[in-house]
PDB file of C-alpha atoms in Angstrom:
ATOM      1  CA  MET J   1      -3.646  -6.924  26.539  1.00  0.00           C
ATOM      2  CA  ALA J   2      -3.561  -5.314  22.837  1.00  0.00           C
ATOM      3  CA  GLY J   3      -3.744  -8.285  20.669  1.00  0.00           C
ATOM      4  CA  LEU J   4      -0.669  -7.984  17.831  1.00  0.00           C
ATOM      5  CA  ASN J   5      -0.890  -6.343  14.883  1.00  0.00           C
ATOM      6  CA  ILE J   6       0.495  -6.066  10.897  1.00  0.00           C
ATOM      7  CA  ALA J   7       3.752  -3.833  12.951  1.00  0.00           C
ATOM      8  CA  ASP J   8       4.781  -7.861  14.899  1.00  0.00           C
ATOM      9  CA  ILE J   9       5.290 -10.135  12.762  1.00  0.00           C
ATOM     10  CA  PRO J  10       8.672 -11.167  12.687  1.00  0.00           C
ATOM     11  CA  LEU J  11      11.925 -11.205  10.076  1.00  0.00           C
ATOM     12  CA  PRO J  12      10.646 -13.945   7.464  1.00  0.00           C
ATOM     13  CA  PRO J  13      13.019 -17.264   7.093  1.00  0.00           C
ATOM     14  CA  TYR J  14      16.351 -17.182   5.028  1.00  0.00           C
ATOM     15  CA  ASP J  15      14.041 -18.513   2.108  1.00  0.00           C
ATOM     16  CA  TYR J  16      11.954 -15.690   1.941  1.00  0.00           C
ATOM     17  CA  ARG J  17      13.685 -12.481   2.601  1.00  0.00           C
ATOM     18  CA  ILE J  18      13.197 -11.018  -0.581  1.00  0.00           C
ATOM     19  CA  ASP J  19      16.233  -7.612  -0.019  1.00  0.00           C
ATOM     20  CA  LEU J  20      18.858 -10.521  -0.327  1.00  0.00           C
ATOM     21  CA  LEU J  21      16.932 -12.233  -2.948  1.00  0.00           C
ATOM     22  CA  SER J  22      16.992  -8.970  -4.697  1.00  0.00           C
ATOM     23  CA  GLN J  23      20.984  -8.574  -3.446  1.00  0.00           C
ATOM     24  CA  SER J  24      22.516 -11.661  -4.685  1.00  0.00           C
ATOM     25  CA  GLY J  25      21.140 -10.707  -8.176  1.00  0.00           C
ATOM     26  CA  THR J  26      19.271 -14.742  -8.239  1.00  0.00           C
ATOM     27  CA  GLU J  27      15.752 -12.724  -8.986  1.00  0.00           C
ATOM     28  CA  ASP J  28      13.799 -10.908 -11.061  1.00  0.00           C
ATOM     29  CA  ILE J  29      13.252  -8.445  -8.715  1.00  0.00           C
ATOM     30  CA  ARG J  30      14.130  -5.281  -7.527  1.00  0.00           C
ATOM     31  CA  PHE J  31      13.825  -4.276  -3.545  1.00  0.00           C
ATOM     32  CA  GLU J  32      15.242  -0.834  -1.803  1.00  0.00           C
ATOM     33  CA  SER J  33      18.082  -1.076   0.283  1.00  0.00           C
ATOM     34  CA  LEU J  34      18.580   0.010   3.509  1.00  0.00           C
ATOM     35  CA  GLU J  35      21.317   2.249   1.861  1.00  0.00           C
ATOM     36  CA  ASP J  36      18.490   3.634  -0.596  1.00  0.00           C
ATOM     37  CA  SER J  37      16.289   3.541   2.165  1.00  0.00           C
ATOM     38  CA  LYS J  38      18.466   6.066   4.772  1.00  0.00           C
ATOM     39  CA  ALA J  39      19.115   8.034   1.622  1.00  0.00           C
ATOM     40  CA  GLU J  40      15.200   8.354   0.639  1.00  0.00           C
ATOM     41  CA  ASP J  41      14.148   9.763   4.242  1.00  0.00           C
ATOM     42  CA  LEU J  42      17.489  12.178   4.160  1.00  0.00           C
ATOM     43  CA  ARG J  43      15.663  13.632   1.146  1.00  0.00           C
ATOM     44  CA  ARG J  44      12.444  13.313   2.334  1.00  0.00           C
ATOM     45  CA  ALA J  45      13.399  15.582   5.402  1.00  0.00           C
ATOM     46  CA  GLN J  46      15.298  18.610   3.272  1.00  0.00           C
ATOM     47  CA  GLY J  47      12.667  18.111   0.663  1.00  0.00           C
ATOM     48  CA  LEU J  48      10.127  18.928   4.200  1.00  0.00           C
ATOM     49  CA  LYS J  49      12.670  21.339   5.422  1.00  0.00           C
ATOM     50  CA  ARG J  50      11.828  23.936   1.647  1.00  0.00           C
ATOM     51  CA  THR J  51       8.479  23.260   1.520  1.00  0.00           C
ATOM     52  CA  MET J  52       8.015  23.914   5.011  1.00  0.00           C
ATOM     53  CA  GLU J  53      10.082  27.548   3.799  1.00  0.00           C
ATOM     54  CA  ARG J  54       8.365  27.769   0.387  1.00  0.00           C
ATOM     55  CA  PHE J  55       4.395  26.611   1.103  1.00  0.00           C
ATOM     56  CA  PRO J  56       3.929  27.403   5.068  1.00  0.00           C
ATOM     57  CA  GLU J  57       0.167  27.158   4.641  1.00  0.00           C
ATOM     58  CA  ALA J  58      -0.140  24.276   3.174  1.00  0.00           C
ATOM     59  CA  LEU J  59       1.430  22.274   6.267  1.00  0.00           C
ATOM     60  CA  GLU J  60       1.601  22.193  10.429  1.00  0.00           C
ATOM     61  CA  GLN J  61       4.381  23.916  11.152  1.00  0.00           C
ATOM     62  CA  GLN J  62       5.028  21.750  14.594  1.00  0.00           C
ATOM     63  CA  HIS J  63       4.324  18.490  13.329  1.00  0.00           C
ATOM     64  CA  ALA J  64       6.171  18.754   9.899  1.00  0.00           C
ATOM     65  CA  LEU J  65       9.815  20.042  12.136  1.00  0.00           C
ATOM     66  CA  GLY J  66       8.822  16.985  14.256  1.00  0.00           C
ATOM     67  CA  LEU J  67       8.949  14.365  11.534  1.00  0.00           C
ATOM     68  CA  MET J  68      11.799  16.645   9.583  1.00  0.00           C
ATOM     69  CA  LEU J  69      13.765  15.690  12.493  1.00  0.00           C
ATOM     70  CA  ARG J  70      13.046  11.823  12.749  1.00  0.00           C
ATOM     71  CA  LEU J  71      13.268  11.506   9.137  1.00  0.00           C
ATOM     72  CA  GLY J  72      17.046  13.281   9.407  1.00  0.00           C
ATOM     73  CA  ALA J  73      17.492  11.429  12.470  1.00  0.00           C
ATOM     74  CA  SER J  74      16.549   7.736  10.539  1.00  0.00           C
ATOM     75  CA  TYR J  75      19.185   9.152   7.914  1.00  0.00           C
ATOM     76  CA  ALA J  76      22.084   8.787  10.866  1.00  0.00           C
ATOM     77  CA  GLY J  77      20.951   5.749  11.422  1.00  0.00           C
ATOM     78  CA  GLU J  78      17.879   5.701  14.702  1.00  0.00           C
ATOM     79  CA  GLY J  79      14.978   3.860  14.007  1.00  0.00           C
ATOM     80  CA  TYR J  80      11.440   5.738  14.701  1.00  0.00           C
ATOM     81  CA  ARG J  81       8.261   3.912  14.018  1.00  0.00           C
ATOM     82  CA  THR J  82       6.272   6.585  11.244  1.00  0.00           C
ATOM     83  CA  LEU J  83       4.809   5.435   8.438  1.00  0.00           C
ATOM     84  CA  ALA J  84       6.446   8.606   6.603  1.00  0.00           C
ATOM     85  CA  SER J  85      10.122   7.009   6.838  1.00  0.00           C
ATOM     86  CA  SER J  86      11.318   4.956   3.849  1.00  0.00           C
ATOM     87  CA  VAL J  87      13.411   2.375   6.398  1.00  0.00           C
ATOM     88  CA  TYR J  88      10.542   1.830   8.878  1.00  0.00           C
ATOM     89  CA  MET J  89       8.218   1.334   5.430  1.00  0.00           C
ATOM     90  CA  ARG J  90      11.004  -0.880   4.209  1.00  0.00           C
ATOM     91  CA  ASP J  91      10.612  -3.323   7.207  1.00  0.00           C
ATOM     92  CA  LEU J  92       7.510  -3.267   7.569  1.00  0.00           C
ATOM     93  CA  ARG J  93       7.478  -4.080   3.761  1.00  0.00           C
ATOM     94  CA  LEU J  94      10.370  -7.053   4.731  1.00  0.00           C
ATOM     95  CA  ARG J  95       7.709  -8.520   7.449  1.00  0.00           C
ATOM     96  CA  ASN J  96       4.723  -8.707   5.781  1.00  0.00           C
ATOM     97  CA  CYS J  97       6.156  -9.732   1.942  1.00  0.00           C
ATOM     98  CA  GLY J  98       7.476 -12.893   3.268  1.00  0.00           C
ATOM     99  CA  ALA J  99       5.360 -13.826   5.535  1.00  0.00           C
ATOM    100  CA  LEU J 100       2.441 -13.685   2.700  1.00  0.00           C
ATOM    101  CA  TRP J 101       5.293 -15.193   0.367  1.00  0.00           C
ATOM    102  CA  GLN J 102       5.340 -17.959   3.012  1.00  0.00           C
ATOM    103  CA  LEU J 103       1.297 -18.315   3.261  1.00  0.00           C
ATOM    104  CA  MET J 104       0.974 -18.157  -0.496  1.00  0.00           C
ATOM    105  CA  ASP J 105       3.484 -20.464  -0.236  1.00  0.00           C
ATOM    106  CA  GLU J 106       1.318 -23.258   1.067  1.00  0.00           C
ATOM    107  CA  ASP J 107      -2.118 -22.129  -0.865  1.00  0.00           C
ATOM    108  CA  GLU J 108      -3.036 -24.208  -4.766  1.00  0.00           C
ATOM    109  CA  ASN J 109      -4.122 -21.450  -6.912  1.00  0.00           C
ATOM    110  CA  PRO J 110      -2.746 -17.699  -4.370  1.00  0.00           C
ATOM    111  CA  ALA J 111      -4.255 -14.240  -6.446  1.00  0.00           C
ATOM    112  CA  THR J 112      -3.230 -10.902  -5.886  1.00  0.00           C
ATOM    113  CA  GLY J 113      -5.433  -7.895  -7.274  1.00  0.00           C
ATOM    114  CA  THR J 114      -6.074  -3.752  -6.592  1.00  0.00           C
ATOM    115  CA  LEU J 115      -9.161  -2.610  -5.344  1.00  0.00           C
ATOM    116  CA  VAL J 116     -11.036   0.246  -6.352  1.00  0.00           C
ATOM    117  CA  ARG J 117     -14.276   2.660  -5.784  1.00  0.00           C
ATOM    118  CA  PRO J 118     -14.403   4.842  -8.801  1.00  0.00           C
ATOM    119  CA  GLY J 119     -16.147   7.524  -6.479  1.00  0.00           C
ATOM    120  CA  SER J 120     -13.068   6.962  -3.542  1.00  0.00           C
ATOM    121  CA  LYS J 121     -11.232  10.398  -5.509  1.00  0.00           C
ATOM    122  CA  MET J 122     -10.434  13.327  -3.265  1.00  0.00           C
ATOM    123  CA  PRO J 123      -9.076  16.366  -4.069  1.00  0.00           C
ATOM    124  CA  ALA J 124      -5.201  16.907  -3.715  1.00  0.00           C
ATOM    125  CA  GLY J 125      -5.374  19.381  -0.989  1.00  0.00           C
ATOM    126  CA  GLY J 126      -8.010  17.337   1.066  1.00  0.00           C
ATOM    127  CA  LEU J 127      -5.734  13.876   2.073  1.00  0.00           C
ATOM    128  CA  GLN J 128      -6.870  15.240   5.826  1.00  0.00           C
ATOM    129  CA  ASN J 129     -10.480  13.902   5.451  1.00  0.00           C
ATOM    130  CA  LEU J 130      -9.604   9.927   4.198  1.00  0.00           C
ATOM    131  CA  VAL J 131      -9.517   8.507   7.498  1.00  0.00           C
ATOM    132  CA  PRO J 132      -7.679   5.374   6.396  1.00  0.00           C
ATOM    133  CA  ARG J 133      -9.853   2.969   9.603  1.00  0.00           C
ATOM    134  CA  CYS J 134     -13.473   3.888   7.410  1.00  0.00           C
ATOM    135  CA  SER J 135     -12.003   3.321   4.826  1.00  0.00           C
ATOM    136  CA  ARG J 136     -10.842  -0.598   5.771  1.00  0.00           C
ATOM    137  CA  GLU J 137     -13.837  -1.102   7.312  1.00  0.00           C
ATOM    138  CA  SER J 138     -16.059  -0.306   4.307  1.00  0.00           C
ATOM    139  CA  LEU J 139     -13.975  -2.931   2.417  1.00  0.00           C
ATOM    140  CA  ARG J 140     -15.033  -5.251   5.285  1.00  0.00           C
ATOM    141  CA  THR J 141     -18.050  -4.562   5.051  1.00  0.00           C
ATOM    142  CA  ASP J 142     -18.574  -4.636   1.195  1.00  0.00           C
ATOM    143  CA  LEU J 143     -16.399  -8.205   1.644  1.00  0.00           C
ATOM    144  CA  ASN J 144     -19.281  -9.833   3.967  1.00  0.00           C
ATOM    145  CA  ARG J 145     -21.886  -8.375   1.616  1.00  0.00           C
ATOM    146  CA  ALA J 146     -19.799 -10.258  -1.732  1.00  0.00           C
ATOM    147  CA  GLY J 147     -19.734 -14.429   1.124  1.00  0.00           C
ATOM    148  CA  ALA J 148     -16.952 -13.671   2.429  1.00  0.00           C
ATOM    149  CA  ALA J 149     -17.499 -14.590   6.455  1.00  0.00           C
ATOM    150  CA  ASP J 150     -18.920 -18.099   4.283  1.00  0.00           C
ATOM    151  CA  THR J 151     -15.945 -19.080   3.366  1.00  0.00           C
ATOM    152  CA  ASP J 152     -12.623 -20.700   4.805  1.00  0.00           C
ATOM    153  CA  GLY J 153     -10.170 -18.632   2.704  1.00  0.00           C
ATOM    154  CA  TRP J 154      -8.062 -15.740   3.708  1.00  0.00           C
ATOM    155  CA  PHE J 155      -7.689 -12.294   2.418  1.00  0.00           C
ATOM    156  CA  TYR J 156      -4.852  -9.410   3.604  1.00  0.00           C
ATOM    157  CA  ALA J 157      -5.164  -5.795   2.179  1.00  0.00           C
ATOM    158  CA  PHE J 158      -3.047  -2.847   2.188  1.00  0.00           C
ATOM    159  CA  LEU J 159      -4.081   0.840   1.227  1.00  0.00           C
ATOM    160  CA  HIS J 160      -1.923   2.307  -1.583  1.00  0.00           C
ATOM    161  CA  GLY J 161      -2.872   5.886  -3.546  1.00  0.00           C
ATOM    162  CA  GLU J 162      -1.721   7.413  -6.360  1.00  0.00           C
ATOM    163  CA  PHE J 163      -1.493  11.279  -6.749  1.00  0.00           C
ATOM    164  CA  ILE J 164      -2.843  12.060 -10.908  1.00  0.00           C
ATOM    165  CA  PRO J 165      -0.930  15.555 -11.697  1.00  0.00           C
ATOM    166  CA  ASN J 166      -3.102  17.198 -14.173  1.00  0.00           C
ATOM    167  CA  HIS J 167      -6.774  16.610 -12.118  1.00  0.00           C
ATOM    168  CA  GLY J 168      -5.309  17.839  -8.502  1.00  0.00           C
ATOM    169  CA  GLN J 169      -6.377  14.240  -7.186  1.00  0.00           C
ATOM    170  CA  TYR J 170      -5.522  11.369  -5.127  1.00  0.00           C
ATOM    171  CA  LEU J 171      -6.914   8.092  -5.916  1.00  0.00           C
ATOM    172  CA  PRO J 172      -7.388   5.817  -2.724  1.00  0.00           C
ATOM    173  CA  HIS J 173      -7.567   2.453  -3.254  1.00  0.00           C
ATOM    174  CA  TRP J 174      -6.489  -1.175  -1.682  1.00  0.00           C
ATOM    175  CA  HIS J 175      -4.251  -4.169  -2.934  1.00  0.00           C
ATOM    176  CA  PHE J 176      -4.848  -7.317  -1.780  1.00  0.00           C
ATOM    177  CA  ALA J 177      -3.004 -11.087  -1.764  1.00  0.00           C
ATOM    178  CA  CYS J 178      -5.798 -14.302  -1.289  1.00  0.00           C
ATOM    179  CA  SER J 179      -6.682 -16.990  -1.518  1.00  0.00           C
ATOM    180  CA  ASP J 180      -7.782 -19.529  -3.878  1.00  0.00           C
ATOM    181  CA  SER J 181     -10.466 -20.303  -1.418  1.00  0.00           C
ATOM    182  CA  PHE J 182     -11.581 -16.487  -1.392  1.00  0.00           C
ATOM    183  CA  ARG J 183     -11.608 -15.627  -5.578  1.00  0.00           C
ATOM    184  CA  PRO J 184     -15.402 -16.079  -5.921  1.00  0.00           C
ATOM    185  CA  VAL J 185     -16.085 -13.323  -3.018  1.00  0.00           C
ATOM    186  CA  ILE J 186     -13.126 -10.927  -5.473  1.00  0.00           C
ATOM    187  CA  ASP J 187     -15.367 -12.308  -8.647  1.00  0.00           C
ATOM    188  CA  ARG J 188     -19.111 -10.839  -6.593  1.00  0.00           C
ATOM    189  CA  LEU J 189     -17.378  -7.589  -5.984  1.00  0.00           C
ATOM    190  CA  ARG J 190     -18.553  -6.548  -9.576  1.00  0.00           C
ATOM    191  CA  GLU J 191     -21.752  -7.327  -8.378  1.00  0.00           C
ATOM    192  CA  GLN J 192     -21.226  -3.856  -6.143  1.00  0.00           C
ATOM    193  CA  SER J 193     -22.636  -0.783  -7.035  1.00  0.00           C
ATOM    194  CA  ALA J 194     -19.641   0.613  -5.683  1.00  0.00           C
ATOM    195  CA  TYR J 195     -17.061  -0.833  -8.253  1.00  0.00           C
ATOM    196  CA  GLN J 196     -19.286  -0.369 -11.006  1.00  0.00           C
ATOM    197  CA  PRO J 197     -16.849   2.256 -13.876  1.00  0.00           C
ATOM    198  CA  VAL J 198     -17.650   5.590 -14.676  1.00  0.00           C
ATOM    199  CA  GLU J 199     -18.742   6.942 -18.054  1.00  0.00           C
ATOM    200  CA  GLY J 200     -15.684   8.876 -18.665  1.00  0.00           C
ATOM    201  CA  GLY J 201     -13.572   8.012 -15.637  1.00  0.00           C
ATOM    202  CA  GLN J 202     -10.261   7.460 -14.367  1.00  0.00           C
ATOM    203  CA  VAL J 203     -10.996   3.846 -13.000  1.00  0.00           C
ATOM    204  CA  HIS J 204     -11.433   1.105 -15.453  1.00  0.00           C
ATOM    205  CA  ARG J 205     -11.282  -1.432 -13.973  1.00  0.00           C
ATOM    206  CA  PRO J 206     -12.661  -1.245 -10.484  1.00  0.00           C
ATOM    207  CA  VAL J 207     -11.701  -5.544  -9.241  1.00  0.00           C
ATOM    208  CA  TRP J 208      -8.810  -6.269 -10.901  1.00  0.00           C
ATOM    209  CA  MET J 209      -7.352 -10.456  -9.808  1.00  0.00           C
ATOM    210  CA  THR J 210      -5.273 -12.530 -11.417  1.00  0.00           C
ATOM    211  CA  ARG J 211      -6.267 -15.535 -12.858  1.00  0.00           C
ATOM    212  CA  ALA J 212      -3.225 -17.685 -14.256  1.00  0.00           C
ATOM    213  CA  PRO J 213      -0.970 -18.957 -11.581  1.00  0.00           C
ATOM    214  CA  LEU J 214       2.329 -16.869 -10.830  1.00  0.00           C
ATOM    215  CA  THR J 215       4.877 -18.182 -11.378  1.00  0.00           C
ATOM    216  CA  ASN J 216       7.039 -15.513 -11.198  1.00  0.00           C
ATOM    217  CA  MET J 217       7.159 -15.160  -7.744  1.00  0.00           C
ATOM    218  CA  PRO J 218       8.129 -13.718  -5.298  1.00  0.00           C
ATOM    219  CA  LYS J 219       7.567 -10.296  -7.433  1.00  0.00           C
ATOM    220  CA  PRO J 220       3.871  -9.970  -6.914  1.00  0.00           C
ATOM    221  CA  ILE J 221       3.967 -10.052  -3.147  1.00  0.00           C
ATOM    222  CA  THR J 222       6.042  -6.715  -3.407  1.00  0.00           C
ATOM    223  CA  TYR J 223       2.736  -5.028  -5.315  1.00  0.00           C
ATOM    224  CA  VAL J 224       0.814  -6.232  -2.305  1.00  0.00           C
ATOM    225  CA  MET J 225       3.009  -3.159   0.142  1.00  0.00           C
ATOM    226  CA  GLN J 226       4.546  -1.152  -1.953  1.00  0.00           C
ATOM    227  CA  ALA J 227       7.125   1.528  -0.678  1.00  0.00           C
ATOM    228  CA  TYR J 228       5.628   4.862  -1.248  1.00  0.00           C
ATOM    229  CA  TRP J 229       2.466   6.953  -3.241  1.00  0.00           C
ATOM    230  CA  PRO J 230       3.464   7.699  -7.013  1.00  0.00           C
ATOM    231  CA  SER J 231       2.402  10.808  -9.183  1.00  0.00           C
ATOM    232  CA  ARG J 232       1.114   9.015 -12.558  1.00  0.00           C
ATOM    233  CA  ALA J 233      -0.381  11.536 -15.154  1.00  0.00           C
ATOM    234  CA  TYR J 234      -3.076  10.511 -17.123  1.00  0.00           C
ATOM    235  CA  PHE J 235      -3.288  10.643 -21.080  1.00  0.00           C
ATOM    236  CA  LEU J 236      -6.730  10.288 -23.719  1.00  0.00           C
ATOM    237  CA  ASP J 237      -5.588   8.116 -26.387  1.00  0.00           C
ATOM    238  CA  ALA J 238      -7.136   7.943 -30.004  1.00  0.00           C
ATOM    239  CA  ASP J 239     -10.165   6.495 -28.855  1.00  0.00           C
ATOM    240  CA  GLY J 240     -11.236   9.106 -26.560  1.00  0.00           C
ATOM    241  CA  LYS J 241     -10.530   7.115 -23.191  1.00  0.00           C
ATOM    242  CA  GLU J 242      -8.540   8.239 -19.752  1.00  0.00           C
ATOM    243  CA  ARG J 243      -5.212   6.144 -19.889  1.00  0.00           C
ATOM    244  CA  ARG J 244      -2.619   6.120 -16.790  1.00  0.00           C
ATOM    245  CA  VAL J 245       0.979   6.696 -18.063  1.00  0.00           C
ATOM    246  CA  ARG J 246       3.263   3.913 -17.460  1.00  0.00           C
ATOM    247  CA  THR J 247       6.017   6.117 -15.861  1.00  0.00           C
ATOM    248  CA  LYS J 248       5.560   6.495 -12.469  1.00  0.00           C
ATOM    249  CA  ARG J 249       7.659  10.510 -10.562  1.00  0.00           C
ATOM    250  CA  ALA J 250       7.309  11.573  -7.217  1.00  0.00           C
ATOM    251  CA  ILE J 251       4.302  13.404  -5.506  1.00  0.00           C
ATOM    252  CA  PRO J 252       5.250  17.219  -6.073  1.00  0.00           C
ATOM    253  CA  GLU J 253       5.105  20.216  -3.386  1.00  0.00           C
ATOM    254  CA  PRO J 254       3.496  20.613  -1.463  1.00  0.00           C
ATOM    255  CA  TYR J 255       1.411  17.446  -2.042  1.00  0.00           C
ATOM    256  CA  HIS J 256       4.588  15.666  -1.232  1.00  0.00           C
ATOM    257  CA  SER J 257       5.095  17.432   2.793  1.00  0.00           C
ATOM    258  CA  GLN J 258       1.066  16.294   3.167  1.00  0.00           C
ATOM    259  CA  TRP J 259       1.045  13.372   2.534  1.00  0.00           C
ATOM    260  CA  MET J 260       4.091  12.246   4.472  1.00  0.00           C
ATOM    261  CA  LEU J 261       2.481  14.117   7.355  1.00  0.00           C
ATOM    262  CA  TRP J 262      -1.349  12.219   6.746  1.00  0.00           C
ATOM    263  CA  MET J 263       1.212   8.600   6.504  1.00  0.00           C
ATOM    264  CA  ASP J 264       2.844  10.004   9.821  1.00  0.00           C
ATOM    265  CA  ARG J 265      -0.827   9.838  12.064  1.00  0.00           C
ATOM    266  CA  TRP J 266      -0.764   6.825  11.752  1.00  0.00           C
ATOM    267  CA  GLU J 267      -0.404   2.942  12.030  1.00  0.00           C
ATOM    268  CA  PRO J 268       0.646   0.142   9.579  1.00  0.00           C
ATOM    269  CA  LYS J 269      -2.397  -1.579  10.623  1.00  0.00           C
ATOM    270  CA  ASP J 270      -4.607   1.298  10.975  1.00  0.00           C
ATOM    271  CA  LEU J 271      -4.012   0.177   6.277  1.00  0.00           C
ATOM    272  CA  ALA J 272      -4.139  -3.091   6.911  1.00  0.00           C
ATOM    273  CA  LEU J 273      -7.378  -5.655   6.523  1.00  0.00           C
ATOM    274  CA  LEU J 274      -6.601  -9.192   7.211  1.00  0.00           C
ATOM    275  CA  MET J 275      -9.757 -11.616   6.837  1.00  0.00           C
ATOM    276  CA  GLY J 276      -9.090 -15.752   8.567  1.00  0.00           C
ATOM    277  CA  LEU J 277      -6.013 -14.199   9.259  1.00  0.00           C
ATOM    278  CA  ARG J 278      -4.231 -13.705  12.381  1.00  0.00           C
ATOM    279  CA  VAL J 279      -1.115 -12.379  13.837  1.00  0.00           C
ATOM    280  CA  THR J 280       1.529 -15.032  15.732  1.00  0.00           C
ATOM    281  CA  ARG J 281       4.942 -14.265  16.908  1.00  0.00           C
ATOM    282  CA  GLU J 282       6.023 -16.699  14.657  1.00  0.00           C
ATOM    283  CA  GLY J 283       4.481 -14.635  10.748  1.00  0.00           C
ATOM    284  CA  LEU J 284       0.001 -14.511   9.683  1.00  0.00           C
ATOM    285  CA  ILE J 285      -1.806 -17.528   9.924  1.00  0.00           C
ATOM    286  CA  ARG J 286      -5.143 -19.112   8.794  1.00  0.00           C
ATOM    287  CA  THR J 287      -8.107 -18.855  10.881  1.00  0.00           C
ATOM    288  CA  LYS J 288      -9.818 -20.758   8.458  1.00  0.00           C
ATOM    289  CA  GLY J 289      -9.774 -23.775   6.404  1.00  0.00           C
TER     290      GLY J 289
END
């Protein structure tokens, strides 16, 4: 019998339901409503239909048609387990963010952050070549080289990415949360060649981690597992360095539809790395410390 994974995490207790806090207006946090997610799934289904007509050679037609029908059914209230669905992703985020929040409440000074290998960029049409399980195992190897196996801390990461329209590239990366005792492992990643900035590149800080206490919970937790991959352009600043615009936009077609088909290929566990943690019927528990 296969073990439990992050898709099996239960809904958290009331006090850790980020959606309810968002609806109450008492917390400075935005979390998509179920109605918003259903409407987004309808937009995605309609977008797939248009892209199939406008860019027939850019999509695998049978796969696209099947996903279009499933997303349309999601809008009608039928839930389908696909990472291409905003409704399903919302439910996954509710469960995982709630479990992480409980875990972080028990830690003295937990952190969140981002890990990017500057050499991981890929062309817009090449997303199908990204195998998240391989990226996950590469990250595990990097962390073990940095001493993860010898710490009593915990680490949770989920794969994310951005589309860079003016470069025609994707930049996959990992958002994470970790215990205070895992911080030295993250810091030691900076010594590895894979996490060195590339001169003239878009990634100025391949390893970024919060230092100050997270006083605005649960907002930082929603950063760890995000609802979608955005499109964000880069520009040259006054010093000639490339900077990223703040505004997030939808990935343009046909790449957005290709991204949905790519997401549909994978299970949540493929995009997640847990160290020092185990999924149970009650949520996430530490296996060390």
